[in-house]
Tab-separated table of C-alpha atoms in Angstrom:
chain	number	residue	atom	x	y	z
A	1	UNK	CA	-25.393	21.747	87.659
A	2	UNK	CA	-23.363	20.787	84.578
A	3	UNK	CA	-24.468	17.806	82.492
A	4	UNK	CA	-23.391	16.316	79.164
A	5	UNK	CA	-26.719	16.048	77.375
A	6	UNK	CA	-28.179	14.615	74.191
A	7	UNK	CA	-30.910	16.920	72.911
A	8	UNK	CA	-31.171	15.534	69.369
A	9	UNK	CA	-29.997	12.369	67.626
A	10	UNK	CA	-28.867	14.538	64.711
A	11	UNK	CA	-26.519	16.809	66.674
A	12	UNK	CA	-23.567	16.235	68.996
A	13	UNK	CA	-24.101	16.157	72.783
A	14	UNK	CA	-22.841	19.140	74.760
A	15	UNK	CA	-22.151	20.282	78.311
A	16	UNK	CA	-25.043	22.411	79.511
A	17	UNK	CA	-26.581	23.754	82.724
A	18	UNK	CA	-29.600	21.818	84.040
A	19	UNK	CA	-31.490	21.844	87.374
A	20	UNK	CA	-29.984	19.746	90.171
A	21	UNK	CA	-32.368	16.817	90.738
A	22	UNK	CA	-33.962	15.796	94.043
A	23	UNK	CA	-34.238	12.112	94.963
A	24	UNK	CA	-37.661	10.495	94.795
A	25	UNK	CA	-38.799	7.667	97.066
A	26	UNK	CA	-36.385	4.749	96.898
A	27	UNK	CA	-33.619	6.825	95.302
A	28	UNK	CA	-30.261	8.161	96.425
A	29	UNK	CA	-28.656	11.304	95.077
A	30	UNK	CA	-24.991	10.885	94.277
A	31	UNK	CA	-22.414	13.622	93.972
A	32	UNK	CA	-20.696	12.080	90.967
A	33	UNK	CA	-16.915	12.022	90.882
A	34	UNK	CA	-16.253	9.683	87.948
A	35	UNK	CA	-18.200	8.104	85.097
A	36	UNK	CA	-17.118	5.244	82.856
A	37	UNK	CA	-17.790	5.500	79.123
A	38	UNK	CA	-19.175	2.563	77.170
A	39	UNK	CA	-19.778	1.705	73.524
A	40	UNK	CA	-23.502	1.842	74.309
A	41	UNK	CA	-23.136	5.598	74.904
A	42	UNK	CA	-22.222	5.991	71.230
A	43	UNK	CA	-25.356	4.093	70.232
A	44	UNK	CA	-27.513	6.221	72.523
A	45	UNK	CA	-26.243	9.388	70.851
A	46	UNK	CA	-27.622	8.056	67.556
A	47	UNK	CA	-30.769	6.611	69.144
A	48	UNK	CA	-29.931	3.031	68.137
A	49	UNK	CA	-29.344	1.456	71.574
A	50	UNK	CA	-32.053	-0.889	72.852
A	51	UNK	CA	-32.509	1.202	76.009
A	52	UNK	CA	-32.089	4.718	74.609
A	53	UNK	CA	-33.927	7.176	76.922
A	54	UNK	CA	-36.373	9.774	75.673
A	55	UNK	CA	-34.851	13.119	74.650
A	56	UNK	CA	-33.341	15.107	76.228
A	57	UNK	CA	-31.173	12.927	78.450
A	58	UNK	CA	-27.750	12.892	80.093
A	59	UNK	CA	-25.240	10.300	78.904
A	60	UNK	CA	-23.237	8.091	81.257
A	61	UNK	CA	-24.251	4.587	82.320
A	62	UNK	CA	-22.021	3.840	85.325
A	63	UNK	CA	-20.821	6.200	88.014
A	64	UNK	CA	-18.884	6.406	91.251
A	65	UNK	CA	-19.248	9.070	93.912
A	66	UNK	CA	-20.642	9.836	97.347
A	67	UNK	CA	-24.221	9.668	98.561
A	68	UNK	CA	-25.433	13.251	98.858
A	69	UNK	CA	-29.116	12.813	99.812
A	70	UNK	CA	-31.610	10.020	100.525
A	71	UNK	CA	-35.130	9.676	99.180
A	72	UNK	CA	-38.005	8.442	101.342
A	73	UNK	CA	-37.780	4.807	102.337
A	74	UNK	CA	-34.111	4.314	101.548
A	75	UNK	CA	-32.273	2.100	104.016
A	76	UNK	CA	-28.783	0.662	104.001
A	77	UNK	CA	-27.059	3.869	102.878
A	78	UNK	CA	-25.945	7.020	104.635
A	79	UNK	CA	-24.982	10.439	103.358
A	80	UNK	CA	-21.245	10.346	102.604
A	81	UNK	CA	-21.103	6.670	101.638
A	82	UNK	CA	-18.799	5.864	98.717
A	83	UNK	CA	-20.852	4.039	96.081
A	84	UNK	CA	-20.892	2.857	92.506
A	85	UNK	CA	-24.142	2.794	90.541
A	86	UNK	CA	-25.242	1.388	87.212
A	87	UNK	CA	-27.926	3.916	86.335
A	88	UNK	CA	-28.141	3.351	82.604
A	89	UNK	CA	-28.046	7.110	82.014
A	90	UNK	CA	-27.387	10.346	83.909
A	91	UNK	CA	-23.755	9.714	84.823
A	92	UNK	CA	-22.066	12.584	82.987
A	93	UNK	CA	-23.381	15.188	85.413
A	94	UNK	CA	-22.338	16.667	88.717
A	95	UNK	CA	-25.262	15.006	90.528
A	96	UNK	CA	-27.552	12.103	89.710
A	97	UNK	CA	-30.532	10.395	91.343
A	98	UNK	CA	-30.601	6.610	91.087
A	99	UNK	CA	-32.585	3.653	92.376
A	100	UNK	CA	-30.863	2.694	95.628
A	101	UNK	CA	-31.183	-0.995	94.713
A	102	UNK	CA	-28.702	-0.428	91.900
A	103	UNK	CA	-26.003	0.994	94.177
A	104	UNK	CA	-23.135	-0.937	95.729
A	105	UNK	CA	-20.913	0.290	98.534
A	106	UNK	CA	-17.252	0.523	97.534
A	107	UNK	CA	-14.234	-0.896	99.355
A	108	UNK	CA	-12.390	1.872	101.184
A	109	UNK	CA	-9.227	1.278	99.161
A	110	UNK	CA	-10.914	1.413	95.730
A	111	UNK	CA	-10.113	4.604	93.779
A	112	UNK	CA	-13.075	6.312	92.115
A	113	UNK	CA	-11.445	5.866	88.693
A	114	UNK	CA	-11.370	2.092	89.233
A	115	UNK	CA	-14.935	2.075	90.513
A	116	UNK	CA	-16.273	3.866	87.432
A	117	UNK	CA	-14.467	1.388	85.199
A	118	UNK	CA	-15.624	-1.679	87.084
A	119	UNK	CA	-19.304	-2.550	86.977
A	120	UNK	CA	-20.253	-2.984	83.324
A	121	UNK	CA	-16.920	-4.288	82.027
A	122	UNK	CA	-16.256	-6.817	84.783
A	123	UNK	CA	-19.942	-7.558	85.359
A	124	UNK	CA	-20.548	-8.329	81.690
A	125	UNK	CA	-17.584	-10.673	81.441
A	126	UNK	CA	-18.257	-12.479	84.717
A	127	UNK	CA	-21.957	-13.082	84.066
A	128	UNK	CA	-21.176	-14.120	80.483
A	129	UNK	CA	-18.399	-16.575	81.305
A	130	UNK	CA	-19.706	-17.915	84.607
A	131	UNK	CA	-23.500	-17.727	84.513
A	132	UNK	CA	-24.113	-18.095	80.772
A	133	UNK	CA	-21.222	-20.130	79.326
A	134	UNK	CA	-20.290	-22.108	82.467
A	135	UNK	CA	-16.608	-21.817	81.543
A	136	UNK	CA	-14.613	-24.705	83.015
A	137	UNK	CA	-11.026	-25.067	84.183
A	138	UNK	CA	-8.829	-26.250	81.321
A	139	UNK	CA	-11.128	-25.047	78.530
A	140	UNK	CA	-9.895	-22.746	75.769
A	141	UNK	CA	-11.442	-19.283	75.742
A	142	UNK	CA	-11.107	-17.058	72.660
A	143	UNK	CA	-11.620	-13.358	73.421
A	144	UNK	CA	-12.211	-11.060	70.451
A	145	UNK	CA	-11.614	-7.323	70.907
A	146	UNK	CA	-9.370	-8.385	73.773
A	147	UNK	CA	-7.900	-4.932	74.462
A	148	UNK	CA	-11.225	-3.134	74.769
A	149	UNK	CA	-13.160	-2.230	77.897
A	150	UNK	CA	-14.916	-5.584	78.240
A	151	UNK	CA	-12.338	-7.642	76.353
A	152	UNK	CA	-9.561	-7.102	78.880
A	153	UNK	CA	-11.864	-8.077	81.733
A	154	UNK	CA	-12.788	-11.289	79.887
A	155	UNK	CA	-9.091	-12.127	79.629
A	156	UNK	CA	-8.580	-11.505	83.363
A	157	UNK	CA	-11.666	-13.402	84.491
A	158	UNK	CA	-11.055	-16.276	82.088
A	159	UNK	CA	-7.614	-16.777	83.619
A	160	UNK	CA	-9.047	-16.590	87.151
A	161	UNK	CA	-11.542	-19.299	86.186
A	162	UNK	CA	-8.732	-21.570	85.013
A	163	UNK	CA	-9.124	-21.321	81.233
A	164	UNK	CA	-6.437	-21.129	78.586
A	165	UNK	CA	-7.055	-17.664	77.153
A	166	UNK	CA	-6.444	-16.692	73.530
A	167	UNK	CA	-6.611	-12.906	73.025
A	168	UNK	CA	-7.390	-11.427	69.615
A	169	UNK	CA	-6.836	-7.699	69.030
A	170	UNK	CA	-5.446	-5.311	66.420
A	171	UNK	CA	-1.776	-4.331	66.657
A	172	UNK	CA	1.152	-4.993	68.956
A	173	UNK	CA	0.251	-2.380	71.584
A	174	UNK	CA	-3.219	-3.794	72.161
A	175	UNK	CA	-1.935	-7.347	72.222
A	176	UNK	CA	0.642	-6.334	74.821
A	177	UNK	CA	-2.189	-5.035	77.045
A	178	UNK	CA	-4.002	-8.360	76.657
A	179	UNK	CA	-0.817	-10.266	77.484
A	180	UNK	CA	-0.370	-8.171	80.629
A	181	UNK	CA	-3.951	-9.085	81.621
A	182	UNK	CA	-3.014	-12.765	81.506
A	183	UNK	CA	-3.558	-14.008	77.944
A	184	UNK	CA	-1.738	-17.261	77.137
A	185	UNK	CA	-1.799	-16.844	73.338
A	186	UNK	CA	-2.122	-13.775	71.095
A	187	UNK	CA	-3.663	-13.308	67.645
A	188	UNK	CA	-3.168	-10.084	65.703
A	189	UNK	CA	-6.421	-9.491	63.818
A	190	UNK	CA	-4.609	-7.170	61.409
A	191	UNK	CA	-2.048	-9.692	60.156
A	192	UNK	CA	-3.128	-13.189	61.225
A	193	UNK	CA	-6.047	-15.414	60.276
A	194	UNK	CA	-8.141	-16.183	63.355
A	195	UNK	CA	-9.402	-19.538	62.088
A	196	UNK	CA	-5.935	-20.772	61.130
A	197	UNK	CA	-4.374	-19.709	64.418
A	198	UNK	CA	-7.175	-21.214	66.505
A	199	UNK	CA	-7.073	-24.499	64.610
A	200	UNK	CA	-3.370	-24.720	65.447
A	201	UNK	CA	-4.276	-24.287	69.124
A	202	UNK	CA	-6.922	-27.001	68.984
A	203	UNK	CA	-9.993	-24.799	68.621
A	204	UNK	CA	-12.167	-22.849	71.048
A	205	UNK	CA	-14.508	-24.125	73.754
A	206	UNK	CA	-15.925	-20.654	74.439
A	207	UNK	CA	-15.888	-17.543	72.220
A	208	UNK	CA	-16.402	-14.128	73.835
A	209	UNK	CA	-17.304	-11.627	71.118
A	210	UNK	CA	-17.947	-7.886	71.531
A	211	UNK	CA	-16.929	-7.268	67.894
A	212	UNK	CA	-19.170	-9.209	65.489
A	213	UNK	CA	-18.676	-9.134	61.729
A	214	UNK	CA	-15.913	-11.118	60.044
A	215	UNK	CA	-14.174	-11.909	63.324
A	216	UNK	CA	-17.276	-13.692	64.611
A	217	UNK	CA	-17.470	-15.715	61.406
A	218	UNK	CA	-13.827	-16.792	61.721
A	219	UNK	CA	-14.218	-17.640	65.411
A	220	UNK	CA	-17.411	-19.589	64.673
A	221	UNK	CA	-15.520	-21.781	62.225
A	222	UNK	CA	-12.743	-22.455	64.735
A	223	UNK	CA	-15.010	-23.878	67.447
A	224	UNK	CA	-14.703	-27.329	68.943
A	225	UNK	CA	-17.801	-29.546	69.139
A	226	UNK	CA	-20.174	-28.341	71.899
A	227	UNK	CA	-18.504	-24.929	72.028
A	228	UNK	CA	-20.432	-21.935	73.350
A	229	UNK	CA	-20.412	-18.561	71.577
A	230	UNK	CA	-21.222	-15.360	73.460
A	231	UNK	CA	-22.319	-12.368	71.348
A	232	UNK	CA	-21.665	-9.422	73.692
A	233	UNK	CA	-21.880	-6.559	71.188
A	234	UNK	CA	-21.118	-5.485	67.655
A	235	UNK	CA	-18.354	-2.876	67.763
A	236	UNK	CA	-17.577	-3.597	64.100
A	237	UNK	CA	-21.042	-2.343	63.144
A	238	UNK	CA	-21.785	-5.678	61.468
A	239	UNK	CA	-24.288	-7.989	63.167
A	240	UNK	CA	-23.498	-11.539	61.962
A	241	UNK	CA	-26.283	-13.821	60.789
A	242	UNK	CA	-25.949	-17.363	62.121
A	243	UNK	CA	-27.060	-20.322	60.018
A	244	UNK	CA	-28.772	-22.846	62.260
A	245	UNK	CA	-27.622	-25.799	60.173
A	246	UNK	CA	-24.022	-24.878	61.023
A	247	UNK	CA	-24.902	-24.974	64.714
A	248	UNK	CA	-26.202	-28.516	64.604
A	249	UNK	CA	-23.203	-29.998	62.790
A	250	UNK	CA	-20.938	-29.367	65.813
A	251	UNK	CA	-23.671	-29.136	68.466
A	252	UNK	CA	-22.777	-25.481	69.106
A	253	UNK	CA	-24.637	-23.090	71.410
A	254	UNK	CA	-25.013	-19.332	70.918
A	255	UNK	CA	-25.718	-17.578	74.224
A	256	UNK	CA	-26.713	-13.920	74.052
A	257	UNK	CA	-25.737	-11.685	76.941
A	258	UNK	CA	-27.205	-8.269	77.791
A	259	UNK	CA	-25.890	-7.590	81.286
A	260	UNK	CA	-28.249	-4.720	82.097
A	261	UNK	CA	-31.262	-6.835	81.148
A	262	UNK	CA	-30.867	-8.917	84.295
A	263	UNK	CA	-31.890	-5.895	86.363
A	264	UNK	CA	-35.392	-6.319	84.955
A	265	UNK	CA	-35.981	-10.030	85.536
A	266	UNK	CA	-33.193	-11.540	87.703
A	267	UNK	CA	-31.346	-8.742	89.526
A	268	UNK	CA	-29.830	-11.247	91.964
A	269	UNK	CA	-27.591	-12.500	89.131
A	270	UNK	CA	-25.925	-9.083	88.941
A	271	UNK	CA	-25.906	-8.551	92.713
A	272	UNK	CA	-24.147	-11.848	93.398
A	273	UNK	CA	-21.734	-11.335	90.517
A	274	UNK	CA	-20.691	-7.883	91.740
A	275	UNK	CA	-20.224	-9.251	95.251
A	276	UNK	CA	-17.832	-11.870	93.905
A	277	UNK	CA	-16.007	-9.343	91.723
A	278	UNK	CA	-15.525	-6.820	94.531
A	279	UNK	CA	-14.140	-9.613	96.724
A	280	UNK	CA	-11.682	-10.504	93.971
A	281	UNK	CA	-10.725	-6.823	93.670
A	282	UNK	CA	-10.110	-6.534	97.430
A	283	UNK	CA	-7.949	-9.683	97.242
A	284	UNK	CA	-5.856	-8.097	94.486
A	285	UNK	CA	-7.005	-10.561	91.826
A	286	UNK	CA	-8.470	-7.899	89.517
A	287	UNK	CA	-6.836	-4.696	88.321
A	288	UNK	CA	-9.048	-2.397	86.220
A	289	UNK	CA	-7.224	-1.011	83.208
A	290	UNK	CA	-8.067	2.659	82.640
A	291	UNK	CA	-6.313	4.057	79.599
A	292	UNK	CA	-7.671	7.637	79.757
A	293	UNK	CA	-9.074	9.926	82.465
A	294	UNK	CA	-10.564	13.126	81.035
A	295	UNK	CA	-12.558	16.058	82.470
A	296	UNK	CA	-16.266	16.485	81.725
A	297	UNK	CA	-15.481	19.189	79.170
A	298	UNK	CA	-13.600	16.556	77.136
A	299	UNK	CA	-16.350	13.926	77.162
A	300	UNK	CA	-16.625	14.186	73.361
A	301	UNK	CA	-12.931	13.279	73.070
A	302	UNK	CA	-13.521	10.294	75.316
A	303	UNK	CA	-16.350	9.041	73.120
A	304	UNK	CA	-14.184	9.510	70.040
A	305	UNK	CA	-11.512	7.289	71.617
A	306	UNK	CA	-14.140	4.536	71.790
A	307	UNK	CA	-15.463	5.213	68.295
A	308	UNK	CA	-11.997	5.099	66.726
A	309	UNK	CA	-10.881	2.162	68.916
A	310	UNK	CA	-7.859	4.111	70.147
A	311	UNK	CA	-8.365	3.208	73.797
A	312	UNK	CA	-7.269	0.111	75.668
A	313	UNK	CA	-9.419	-0.834	78.613
A	314	UNK	CA	-11.756	1.868	79.903
A	315	UNK	CA	-12.127	5.594	79.308
A	316	UNK	CA	-13.221	7.424	82.469
A	317	UNK	CA	-14.575	10.943	82.772
A	318	UNK	CA	-13.663	12.822	85.974
A	319	UNK	CA	-16.764	14.868	86.649
A	320	UNK	CA	-15.755	16.561	89.896
A	321	UNK	CA	-12.382	16.931	91.558
């Protein structure tokens, strides 16, 4: 089968032929139709992600497709079922074997492109805002990187939870995408000062930050007393250092969020979250934003869209027709 593999952290990944895997006990084999790309894939290529697999490995953290084979002991799934899986790796291939406990059955009306764009982006934002930050109706939510894969979902979910959402992104096109997702106020990070604009709006109760760097610093200084800050990632490449004395002055809380980590110690958090999110999708309350769908042979172009921040929403690779 074809797979987009990393064989060295010093060379670019490439599409290569590898043996088709067989499912072990507790696993399902999925004929993969689509795979969502994530910023973490870029880190894995360089070997700097916290869960980078041993070389060689196949990129692709979240997939959608059909169950092709069942390993011993698997119940609850049948061959032919439409599923989405967060596997952590192995998604940019024609077939993949995954722990059946990580799979969710898809609604019949959910396109595979939506399914591949759904789990990590929506799951991260929902667990962050609901489980970690306990976002309340009427609070002000500031979303940095608001036109990115997770940023747009934070805008959508924040609005569903009753918050006033302030979207910060670079340029008119990205801000327009955030506005379409439900943002109440817009801040152009290229031309406007985040702290000044947020002060004019009364400050932030919750900050959702997949960017880091200078934007985090500005957002930090625009927080209301008892605000909660959510470091989701560091797309800027700059991990901010937080001075604890600044936290105590306003009684601020910094709440880290690594969505995939819950699979190791509290998987029910993710399971319940995805159940809620899929219900919202079926009710028409969520609409995944996929800016690019590319074939497997153009996976490198898809990753470059993330690296250069030229995408809005998710980039999806169509593995099989």
